[in-house]
mmCIF file of C-alpha atoms (C1' of nucleotides) in Angstrom:
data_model
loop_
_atom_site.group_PDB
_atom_site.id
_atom_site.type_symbol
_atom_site.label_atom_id
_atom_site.label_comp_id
_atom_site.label_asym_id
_atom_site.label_seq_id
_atom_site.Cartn_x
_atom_site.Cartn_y
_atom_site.Cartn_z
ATOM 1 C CA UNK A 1 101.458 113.042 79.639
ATOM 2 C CA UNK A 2 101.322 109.630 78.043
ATOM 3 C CA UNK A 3 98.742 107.533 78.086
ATOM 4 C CA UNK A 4 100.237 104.316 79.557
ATOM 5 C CA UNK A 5 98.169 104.382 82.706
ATOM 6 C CA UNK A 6 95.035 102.910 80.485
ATOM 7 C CA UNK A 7 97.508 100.369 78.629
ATOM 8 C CA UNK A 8 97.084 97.258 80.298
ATOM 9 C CA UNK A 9 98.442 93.752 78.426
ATOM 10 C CA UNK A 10 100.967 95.668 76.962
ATOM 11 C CA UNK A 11 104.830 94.094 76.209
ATOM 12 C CA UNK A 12 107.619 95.315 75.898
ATOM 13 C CA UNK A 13 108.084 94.920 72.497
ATOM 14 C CA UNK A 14 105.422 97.402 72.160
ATOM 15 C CA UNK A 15 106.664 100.572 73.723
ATOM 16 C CA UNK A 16 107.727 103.366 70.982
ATOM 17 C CA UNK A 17 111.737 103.551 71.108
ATOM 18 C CA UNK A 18 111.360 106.611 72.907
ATOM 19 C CA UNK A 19 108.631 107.779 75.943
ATOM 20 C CA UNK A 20 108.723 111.086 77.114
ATOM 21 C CA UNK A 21 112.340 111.637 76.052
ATOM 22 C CA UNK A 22 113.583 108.903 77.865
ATOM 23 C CA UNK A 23 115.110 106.261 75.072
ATOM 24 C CA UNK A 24 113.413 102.783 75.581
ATOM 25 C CA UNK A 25 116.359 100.745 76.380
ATOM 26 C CA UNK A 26 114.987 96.574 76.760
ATOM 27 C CA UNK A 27 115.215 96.635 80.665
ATOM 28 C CA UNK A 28 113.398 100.229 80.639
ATOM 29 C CA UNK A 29 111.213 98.638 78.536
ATOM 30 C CA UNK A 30 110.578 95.260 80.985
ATOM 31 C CA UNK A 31 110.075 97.288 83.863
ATOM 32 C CA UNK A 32 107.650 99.872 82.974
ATOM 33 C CA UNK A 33 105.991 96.394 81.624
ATOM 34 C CA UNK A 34 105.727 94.986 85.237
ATOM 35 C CA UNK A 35 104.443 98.057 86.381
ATOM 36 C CA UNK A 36 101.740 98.215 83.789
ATOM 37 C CA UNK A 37 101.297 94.281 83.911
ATOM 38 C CA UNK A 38 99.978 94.371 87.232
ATOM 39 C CA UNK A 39 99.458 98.265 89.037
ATOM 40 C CA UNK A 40 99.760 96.434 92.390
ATOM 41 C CA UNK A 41 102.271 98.993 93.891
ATOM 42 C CA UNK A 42 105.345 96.875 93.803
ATOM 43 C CA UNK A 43 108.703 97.776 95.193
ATOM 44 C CA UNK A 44 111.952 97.757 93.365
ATOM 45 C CA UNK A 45 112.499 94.413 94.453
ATOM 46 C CA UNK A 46 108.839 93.190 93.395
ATOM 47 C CA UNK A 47 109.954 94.863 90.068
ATOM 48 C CA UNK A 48 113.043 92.910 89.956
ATOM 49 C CA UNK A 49 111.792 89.338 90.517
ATOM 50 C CA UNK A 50 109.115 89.921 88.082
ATOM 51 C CA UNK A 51 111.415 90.921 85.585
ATOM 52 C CA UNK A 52 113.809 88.449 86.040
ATOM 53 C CA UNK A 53 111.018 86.086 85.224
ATOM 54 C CA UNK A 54 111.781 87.274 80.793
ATOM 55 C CA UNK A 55 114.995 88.517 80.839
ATOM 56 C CA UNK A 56 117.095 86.254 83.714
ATOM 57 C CA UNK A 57 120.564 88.199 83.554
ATOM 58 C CA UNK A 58 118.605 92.167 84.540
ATOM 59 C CA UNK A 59 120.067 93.137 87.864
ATOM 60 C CA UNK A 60 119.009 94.935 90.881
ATOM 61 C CA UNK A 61 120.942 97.630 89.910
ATOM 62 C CA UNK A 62 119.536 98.058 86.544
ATOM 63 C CA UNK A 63 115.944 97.989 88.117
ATOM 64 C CA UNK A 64 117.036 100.944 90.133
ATOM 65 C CA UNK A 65 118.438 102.719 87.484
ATOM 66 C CA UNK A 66 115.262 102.115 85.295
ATOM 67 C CA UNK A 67 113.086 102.979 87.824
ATOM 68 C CA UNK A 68 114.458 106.180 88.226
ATOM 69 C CA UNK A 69 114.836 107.185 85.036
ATOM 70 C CA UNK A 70 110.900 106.511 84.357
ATOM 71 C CA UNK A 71 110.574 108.250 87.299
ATOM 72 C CA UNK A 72 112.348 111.467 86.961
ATOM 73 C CA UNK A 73 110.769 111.303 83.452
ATOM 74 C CA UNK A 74 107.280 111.383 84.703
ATOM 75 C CA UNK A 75 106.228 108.012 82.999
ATOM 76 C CA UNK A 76 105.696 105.802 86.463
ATOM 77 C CA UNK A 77 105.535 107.691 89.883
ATOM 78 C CA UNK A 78 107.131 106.687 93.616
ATOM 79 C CA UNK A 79 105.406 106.364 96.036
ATOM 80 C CA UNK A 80 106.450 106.159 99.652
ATOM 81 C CA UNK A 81 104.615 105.161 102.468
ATOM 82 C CA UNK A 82 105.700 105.450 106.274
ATOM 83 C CA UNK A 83 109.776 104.155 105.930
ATOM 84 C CA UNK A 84 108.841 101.147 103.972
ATOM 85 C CA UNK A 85 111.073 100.643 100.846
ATOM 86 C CA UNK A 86 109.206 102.793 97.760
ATOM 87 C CA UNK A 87 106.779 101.408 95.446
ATOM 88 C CA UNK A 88 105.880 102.498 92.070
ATOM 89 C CA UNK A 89 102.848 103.279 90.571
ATOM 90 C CA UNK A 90 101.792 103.865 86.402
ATOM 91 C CA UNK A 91 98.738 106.154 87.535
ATOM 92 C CA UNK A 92 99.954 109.428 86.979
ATOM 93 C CA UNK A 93 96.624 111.686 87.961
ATOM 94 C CA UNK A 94 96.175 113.164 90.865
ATOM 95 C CA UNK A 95 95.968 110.460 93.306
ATOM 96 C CA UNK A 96 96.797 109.422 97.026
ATOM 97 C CA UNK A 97 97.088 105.762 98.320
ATOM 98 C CA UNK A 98 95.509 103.979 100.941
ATOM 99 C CA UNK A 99 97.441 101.286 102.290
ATOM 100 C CA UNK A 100 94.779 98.522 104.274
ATOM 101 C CA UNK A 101 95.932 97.200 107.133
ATOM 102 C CA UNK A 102 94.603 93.567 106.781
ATOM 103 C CA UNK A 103 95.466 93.035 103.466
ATOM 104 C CA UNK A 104 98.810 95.455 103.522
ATOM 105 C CA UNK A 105 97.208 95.943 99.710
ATOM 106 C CA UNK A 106 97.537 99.384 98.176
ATOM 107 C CA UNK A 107 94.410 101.598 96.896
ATOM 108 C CA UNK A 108 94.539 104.433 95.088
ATOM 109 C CA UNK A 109 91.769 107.190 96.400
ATOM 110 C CA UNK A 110 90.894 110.486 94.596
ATOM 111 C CA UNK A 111 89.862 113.429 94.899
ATOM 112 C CA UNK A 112 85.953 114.256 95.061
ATOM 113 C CA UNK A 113 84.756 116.094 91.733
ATOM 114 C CA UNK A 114 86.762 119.661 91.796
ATOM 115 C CA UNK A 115 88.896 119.335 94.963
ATOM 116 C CA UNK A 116 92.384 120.639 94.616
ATOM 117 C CA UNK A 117 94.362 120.727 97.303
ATOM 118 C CA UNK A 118 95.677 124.304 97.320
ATOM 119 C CA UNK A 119 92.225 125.257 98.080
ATOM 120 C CA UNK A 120 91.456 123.456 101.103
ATOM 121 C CA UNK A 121 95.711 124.048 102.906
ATOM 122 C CA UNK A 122 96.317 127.085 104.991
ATOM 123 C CA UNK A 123 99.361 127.791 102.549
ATOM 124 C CA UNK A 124 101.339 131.055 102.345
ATOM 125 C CA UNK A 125 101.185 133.736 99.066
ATOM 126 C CA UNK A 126 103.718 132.603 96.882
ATOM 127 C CA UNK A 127 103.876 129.393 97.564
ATOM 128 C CA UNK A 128 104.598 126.646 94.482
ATOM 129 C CA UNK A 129 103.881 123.324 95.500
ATOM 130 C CA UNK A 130 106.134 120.536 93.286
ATOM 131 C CA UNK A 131 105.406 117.623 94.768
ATOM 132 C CA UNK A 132 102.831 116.469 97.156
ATOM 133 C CA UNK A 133 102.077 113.252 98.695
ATOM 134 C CA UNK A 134 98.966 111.817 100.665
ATOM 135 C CA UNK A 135 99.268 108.510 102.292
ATOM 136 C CA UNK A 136 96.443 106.766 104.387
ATOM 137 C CA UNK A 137 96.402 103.576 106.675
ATOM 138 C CA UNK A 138 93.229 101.995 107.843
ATOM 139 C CA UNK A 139 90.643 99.570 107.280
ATOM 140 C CA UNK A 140 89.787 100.154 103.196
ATOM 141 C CA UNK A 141 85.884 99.654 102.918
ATOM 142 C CA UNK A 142 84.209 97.544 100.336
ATOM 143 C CA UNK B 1 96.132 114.956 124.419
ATOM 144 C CA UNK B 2 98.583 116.520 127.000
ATOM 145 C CA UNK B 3 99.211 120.624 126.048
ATOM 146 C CA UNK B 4 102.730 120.035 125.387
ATOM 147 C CA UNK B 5 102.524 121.474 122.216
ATOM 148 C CA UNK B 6 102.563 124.628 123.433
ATOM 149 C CA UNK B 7 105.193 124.820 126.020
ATOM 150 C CA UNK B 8 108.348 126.323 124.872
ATOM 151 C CA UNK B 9 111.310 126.607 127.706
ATOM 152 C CA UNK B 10 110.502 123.533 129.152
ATOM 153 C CA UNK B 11 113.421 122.172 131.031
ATOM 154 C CA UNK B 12 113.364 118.253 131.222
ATOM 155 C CA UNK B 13 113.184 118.595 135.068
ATOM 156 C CA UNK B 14 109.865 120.277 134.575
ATOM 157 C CA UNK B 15 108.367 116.925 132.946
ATOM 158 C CA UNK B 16 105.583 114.973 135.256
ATOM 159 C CA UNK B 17 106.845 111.441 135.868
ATOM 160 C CA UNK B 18 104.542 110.019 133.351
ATOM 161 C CA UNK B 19 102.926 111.289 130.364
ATOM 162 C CA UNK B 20 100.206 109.673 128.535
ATOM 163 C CA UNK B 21 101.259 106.691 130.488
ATOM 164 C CA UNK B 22 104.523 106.286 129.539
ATOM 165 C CA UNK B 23 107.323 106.793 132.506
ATOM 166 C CA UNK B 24 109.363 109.408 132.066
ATOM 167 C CA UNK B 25 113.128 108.303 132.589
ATOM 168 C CA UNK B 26 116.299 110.503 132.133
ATOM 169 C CA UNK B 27 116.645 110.028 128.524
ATOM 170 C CA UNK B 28 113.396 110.308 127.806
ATOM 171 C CA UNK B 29 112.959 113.562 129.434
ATOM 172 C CA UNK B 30 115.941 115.231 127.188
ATOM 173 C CA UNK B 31 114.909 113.674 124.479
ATOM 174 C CA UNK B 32 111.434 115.165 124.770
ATOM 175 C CA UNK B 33 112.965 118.761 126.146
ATOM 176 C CA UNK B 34 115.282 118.696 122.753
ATOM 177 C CA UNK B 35 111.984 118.221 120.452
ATOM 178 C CA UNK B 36 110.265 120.788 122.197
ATOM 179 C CA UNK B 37 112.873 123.056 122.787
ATOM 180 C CA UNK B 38 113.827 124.028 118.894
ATOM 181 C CA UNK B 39 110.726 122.495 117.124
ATOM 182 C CA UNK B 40 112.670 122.646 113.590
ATOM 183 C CA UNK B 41 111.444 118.631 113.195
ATOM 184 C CA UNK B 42 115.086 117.327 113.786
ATOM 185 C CA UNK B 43 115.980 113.895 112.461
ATOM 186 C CA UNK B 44 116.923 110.706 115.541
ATOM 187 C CA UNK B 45 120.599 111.862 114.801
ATOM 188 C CA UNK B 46 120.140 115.902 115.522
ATOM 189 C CA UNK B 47 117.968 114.696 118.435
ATOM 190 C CA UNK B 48 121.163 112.848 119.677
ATOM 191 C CA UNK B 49 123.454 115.389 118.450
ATOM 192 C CA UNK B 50 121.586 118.104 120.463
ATOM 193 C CA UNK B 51 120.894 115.499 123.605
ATOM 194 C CA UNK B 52 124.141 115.063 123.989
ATOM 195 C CA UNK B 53 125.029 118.032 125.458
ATOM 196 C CA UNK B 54 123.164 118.166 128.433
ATOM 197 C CA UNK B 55 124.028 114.249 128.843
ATOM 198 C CA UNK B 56 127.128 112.943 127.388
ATOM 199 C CA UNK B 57 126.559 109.649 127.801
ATOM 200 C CA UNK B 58 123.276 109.116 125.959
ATOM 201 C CA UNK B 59 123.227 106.455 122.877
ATOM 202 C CA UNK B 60 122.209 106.648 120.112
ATOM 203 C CA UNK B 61 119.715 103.105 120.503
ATOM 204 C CA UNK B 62 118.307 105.380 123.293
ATOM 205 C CA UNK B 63 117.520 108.276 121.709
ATOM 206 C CA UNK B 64 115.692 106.142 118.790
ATOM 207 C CA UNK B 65 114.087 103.782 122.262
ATOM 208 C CA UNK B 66 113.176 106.791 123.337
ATOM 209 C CA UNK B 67 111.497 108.580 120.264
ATOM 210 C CA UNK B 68 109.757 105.333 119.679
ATOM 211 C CA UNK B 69 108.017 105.122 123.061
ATOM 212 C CA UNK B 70 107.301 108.717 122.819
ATOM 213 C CA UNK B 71 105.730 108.285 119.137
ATOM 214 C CA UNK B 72 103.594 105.564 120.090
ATOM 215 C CA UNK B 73 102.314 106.987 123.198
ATOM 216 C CA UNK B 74 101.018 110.320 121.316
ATOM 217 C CA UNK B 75 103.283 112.494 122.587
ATOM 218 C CA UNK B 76 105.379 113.568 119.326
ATOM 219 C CA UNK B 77 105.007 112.824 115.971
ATOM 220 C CA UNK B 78 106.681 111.312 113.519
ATOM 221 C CA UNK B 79 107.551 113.052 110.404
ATOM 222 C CA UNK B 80 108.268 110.781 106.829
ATOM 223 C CA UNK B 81 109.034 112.730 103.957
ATOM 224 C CA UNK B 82 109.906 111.128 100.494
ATOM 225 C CA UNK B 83 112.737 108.595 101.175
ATOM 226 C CA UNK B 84 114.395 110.682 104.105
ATOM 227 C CA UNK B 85 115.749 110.089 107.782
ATOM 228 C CA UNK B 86 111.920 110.101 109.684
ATOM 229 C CA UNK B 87 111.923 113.773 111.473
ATOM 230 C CA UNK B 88 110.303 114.312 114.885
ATOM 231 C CA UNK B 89 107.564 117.300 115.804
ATOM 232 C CA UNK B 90 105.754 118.307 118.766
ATOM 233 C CA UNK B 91 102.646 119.684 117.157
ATOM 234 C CA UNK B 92 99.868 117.339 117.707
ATOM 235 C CA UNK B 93 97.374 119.120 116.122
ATOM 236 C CA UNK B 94 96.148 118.325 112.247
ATOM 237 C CA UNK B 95 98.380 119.331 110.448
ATOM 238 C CA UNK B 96 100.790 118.502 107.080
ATOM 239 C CA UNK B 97 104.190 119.477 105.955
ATOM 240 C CA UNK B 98 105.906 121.901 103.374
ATOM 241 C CA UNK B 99 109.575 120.977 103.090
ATOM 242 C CA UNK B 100 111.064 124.458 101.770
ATOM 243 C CA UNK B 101 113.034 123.197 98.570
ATOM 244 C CA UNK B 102 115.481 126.703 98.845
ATOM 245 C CA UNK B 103 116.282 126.225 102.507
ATOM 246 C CA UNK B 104 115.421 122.609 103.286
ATOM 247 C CA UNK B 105 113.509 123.677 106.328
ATOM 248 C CA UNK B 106 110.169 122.111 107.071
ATOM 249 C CA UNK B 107 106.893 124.118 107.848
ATOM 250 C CA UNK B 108 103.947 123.274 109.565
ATOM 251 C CA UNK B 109 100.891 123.531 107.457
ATOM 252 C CA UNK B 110 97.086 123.726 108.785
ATOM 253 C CA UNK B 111 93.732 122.904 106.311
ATOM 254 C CA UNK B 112 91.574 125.960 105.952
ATOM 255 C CA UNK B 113 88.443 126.139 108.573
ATOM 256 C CA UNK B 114 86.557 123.354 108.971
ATOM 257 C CA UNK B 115 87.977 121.355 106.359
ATOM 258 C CA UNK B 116 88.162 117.474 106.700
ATOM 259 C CA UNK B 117 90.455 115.265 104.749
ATOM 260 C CA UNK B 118 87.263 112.238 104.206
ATOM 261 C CA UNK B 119 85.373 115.185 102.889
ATOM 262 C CA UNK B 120 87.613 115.984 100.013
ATOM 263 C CA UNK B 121 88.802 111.797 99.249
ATOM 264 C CA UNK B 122 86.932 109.382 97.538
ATOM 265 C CA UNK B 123 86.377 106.516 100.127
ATOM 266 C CA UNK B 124 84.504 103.700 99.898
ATOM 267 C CA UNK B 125 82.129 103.414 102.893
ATOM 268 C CA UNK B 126 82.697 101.918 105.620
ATOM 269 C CA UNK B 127 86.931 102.934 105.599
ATOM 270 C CA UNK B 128 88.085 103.925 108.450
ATOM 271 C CA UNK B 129 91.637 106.182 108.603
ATOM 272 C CA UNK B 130 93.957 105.010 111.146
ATOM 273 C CA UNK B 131 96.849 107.194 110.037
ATOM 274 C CA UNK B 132 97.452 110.205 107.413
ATOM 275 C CA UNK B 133 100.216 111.868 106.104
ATOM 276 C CA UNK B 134 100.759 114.529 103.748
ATOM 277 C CA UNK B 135 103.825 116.401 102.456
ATOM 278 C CA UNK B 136 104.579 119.132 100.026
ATOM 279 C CA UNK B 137 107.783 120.283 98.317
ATOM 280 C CA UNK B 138 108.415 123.534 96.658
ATOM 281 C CA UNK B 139 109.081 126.778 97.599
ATOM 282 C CA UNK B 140 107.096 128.497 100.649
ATOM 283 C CA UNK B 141 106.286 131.405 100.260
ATOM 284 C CA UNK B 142 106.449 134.677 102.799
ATOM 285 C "C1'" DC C 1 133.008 99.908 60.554
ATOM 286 C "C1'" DG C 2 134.864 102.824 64.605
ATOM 287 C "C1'" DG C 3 134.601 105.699 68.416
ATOM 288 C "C1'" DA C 4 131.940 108.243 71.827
ATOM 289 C "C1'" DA C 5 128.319 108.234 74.877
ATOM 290 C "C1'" DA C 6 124.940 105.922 77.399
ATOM 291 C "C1'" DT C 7 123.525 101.895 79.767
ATOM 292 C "C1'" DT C 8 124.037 97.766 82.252
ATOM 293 C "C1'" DT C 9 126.218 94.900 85.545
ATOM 294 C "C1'" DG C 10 127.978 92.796 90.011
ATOM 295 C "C1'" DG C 11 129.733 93.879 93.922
ATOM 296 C "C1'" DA C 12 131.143 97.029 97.409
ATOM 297 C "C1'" DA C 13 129.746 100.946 100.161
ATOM 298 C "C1'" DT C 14 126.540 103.702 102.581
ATOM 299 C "C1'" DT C 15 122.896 105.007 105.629
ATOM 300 C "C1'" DA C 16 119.112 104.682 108.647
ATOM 301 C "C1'" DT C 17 117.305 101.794 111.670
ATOM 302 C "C1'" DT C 18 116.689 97.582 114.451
ATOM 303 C "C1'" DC C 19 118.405 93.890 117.122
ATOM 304 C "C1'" DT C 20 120.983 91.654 120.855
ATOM 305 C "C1'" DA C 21 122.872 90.669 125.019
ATOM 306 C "C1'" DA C 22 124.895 92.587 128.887
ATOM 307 C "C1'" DT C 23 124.637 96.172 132.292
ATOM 308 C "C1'" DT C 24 122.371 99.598 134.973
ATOM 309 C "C1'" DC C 25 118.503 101.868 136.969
ATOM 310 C "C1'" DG C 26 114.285 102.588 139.638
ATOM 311 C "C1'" DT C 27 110.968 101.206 142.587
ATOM 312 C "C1'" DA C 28 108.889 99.028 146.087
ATOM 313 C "C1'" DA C 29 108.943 95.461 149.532
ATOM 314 C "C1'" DT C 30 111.533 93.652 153.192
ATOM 315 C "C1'" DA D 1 119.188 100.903 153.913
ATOM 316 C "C1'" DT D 2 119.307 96.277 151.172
ATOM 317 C "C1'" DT D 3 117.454 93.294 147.986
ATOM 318 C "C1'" DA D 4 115.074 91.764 144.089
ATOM 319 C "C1'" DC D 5 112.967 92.338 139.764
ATOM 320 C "C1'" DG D 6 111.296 94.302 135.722
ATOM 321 C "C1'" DA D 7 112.206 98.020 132.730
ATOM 322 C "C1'" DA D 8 115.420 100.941 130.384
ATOM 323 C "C1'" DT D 9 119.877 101.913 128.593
ATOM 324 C "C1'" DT D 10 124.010 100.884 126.271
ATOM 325 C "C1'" DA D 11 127.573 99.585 122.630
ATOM 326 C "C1'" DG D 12 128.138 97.286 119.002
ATOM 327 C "C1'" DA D 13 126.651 93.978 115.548
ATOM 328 C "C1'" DA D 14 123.202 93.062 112.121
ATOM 329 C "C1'" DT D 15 119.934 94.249 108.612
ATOM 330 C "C1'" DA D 16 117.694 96.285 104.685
ATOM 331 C "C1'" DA D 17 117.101 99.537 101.132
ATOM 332 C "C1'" DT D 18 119.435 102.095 98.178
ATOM 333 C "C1'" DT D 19 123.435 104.210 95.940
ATOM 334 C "C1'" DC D 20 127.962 104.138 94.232
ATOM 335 C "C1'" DC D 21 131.708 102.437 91.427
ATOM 336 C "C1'" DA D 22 134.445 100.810 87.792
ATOM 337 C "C1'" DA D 23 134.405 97.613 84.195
ATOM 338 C "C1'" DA D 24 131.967 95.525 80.371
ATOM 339 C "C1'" DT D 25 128.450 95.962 76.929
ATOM 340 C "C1'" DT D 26 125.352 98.161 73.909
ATOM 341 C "C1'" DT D 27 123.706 101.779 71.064
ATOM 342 C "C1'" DC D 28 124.118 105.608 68.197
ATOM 343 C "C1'" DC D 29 126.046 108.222 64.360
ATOM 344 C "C1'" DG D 30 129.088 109.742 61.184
#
DNA sequence: CGGAAATTTGGAATTATTCTAATTCGTAAT
DNA sequence: ATTACGAATTAGAATAATTCCAAATTTCCG
């Protein structure tokens, strides 16, 4: 895994021409920008707006397509909460999200020191878990 | 929490005329008897699929009325996974779900004894969980 | 440079869900 | 029973997020 989640003022400019196998491409490189910019969870449409902001003529469409692509590369990850439109996230460790109800804002929560989550699921021999998700709603302390 | 959960041949006639405060009409009834009845967390469109044919005439704005009232008032739950039509489920109890990536059918999954999601997250104090979800992907073993 | 492949683009299409306004139903009082 | 009223149901329109499509553009490589 790269280390983008730590990167935080980066531009686009910066990016290597190629992450993960996935070729850089300027409006892959503006998006995963956003997402690094400001980690707040944004949807595709957050993404867009922001990243119309440098580079006017980058569509909808595009977003999409870039988002996916970083996606299904492993470089930003989706997250989905309840049927709201998906969000995307540059934190790639283990992590679940904790959406506050006052603020609607996003937190991501860990795990305590050595938890995994095979150990503590009633889960079949055999089984290979590929993706999991963990999504909370509440009042976030603090 | 009424012991629905557990009641399998349940014909809609056999409903009280309110559960958990919420009057049970017609529609509601079937709707509730269809959940119950096959327990394979159908989507709003199998529910009216299946509803319709005991009663013909049912929409489909009822059946998604219907689920709604019947979601909010605790008596089914509904089931989000990734980006997909929300699913209905009877099973009240704690529990998370394993969508079977070979067969595409869901599984109910329990934690191991005595184990409690806050135990294994990294909260800040004083947050309080109003709603959890988790889901898994992969293949299920057994 | 020249052509093939990949990417981007704008707009149309799709899909799940919600909304709306009109009708019907159910209950309880007359 | 009949009436009246609020709640529920209905069909269809509207909405919102996302995907699809076909054309235009860019990038890559020899």
């Amino acid at each position: 895994m790269i280390s983008l989640a730590n990167k935080k003022n980066l531009k686009p400019e910066d990016f290597p021409p190629e992450i993960e196998g996935l070729r850089m491409t300027r409006q892959r490189r503006e998006v995963l920008a956003v997402i690094l910019r400001d980690r707040d969870h944004p949807t595709a449409n957050d993404v867009f707006l922001r990243a119309q902001k440098r580079m006017p003529t980058i569509s909808l469409a595009t977003v999409y397509n870039c988002l996916e692509a970083l996606v299904t590369h492993n470089i930003v990850r989706q997250v989905n909460l309840e049927r709201e439109s998906s969000r995307y996230c540059p934190n790639l460790s283990d992590h679940c999200h904790f959406q506050d109800e006052k603020s609607g804002k996003i937190h991501d929560v860990v795990f305590k020191e050595g938890v995994k989550l095979e150990d503590i699921l009633e889960l079949p021999k055999g089984t290979e878990v590929s993706h999991l998700e963990i999504s909370l709603k509440g009042i976030f302390g603090k």
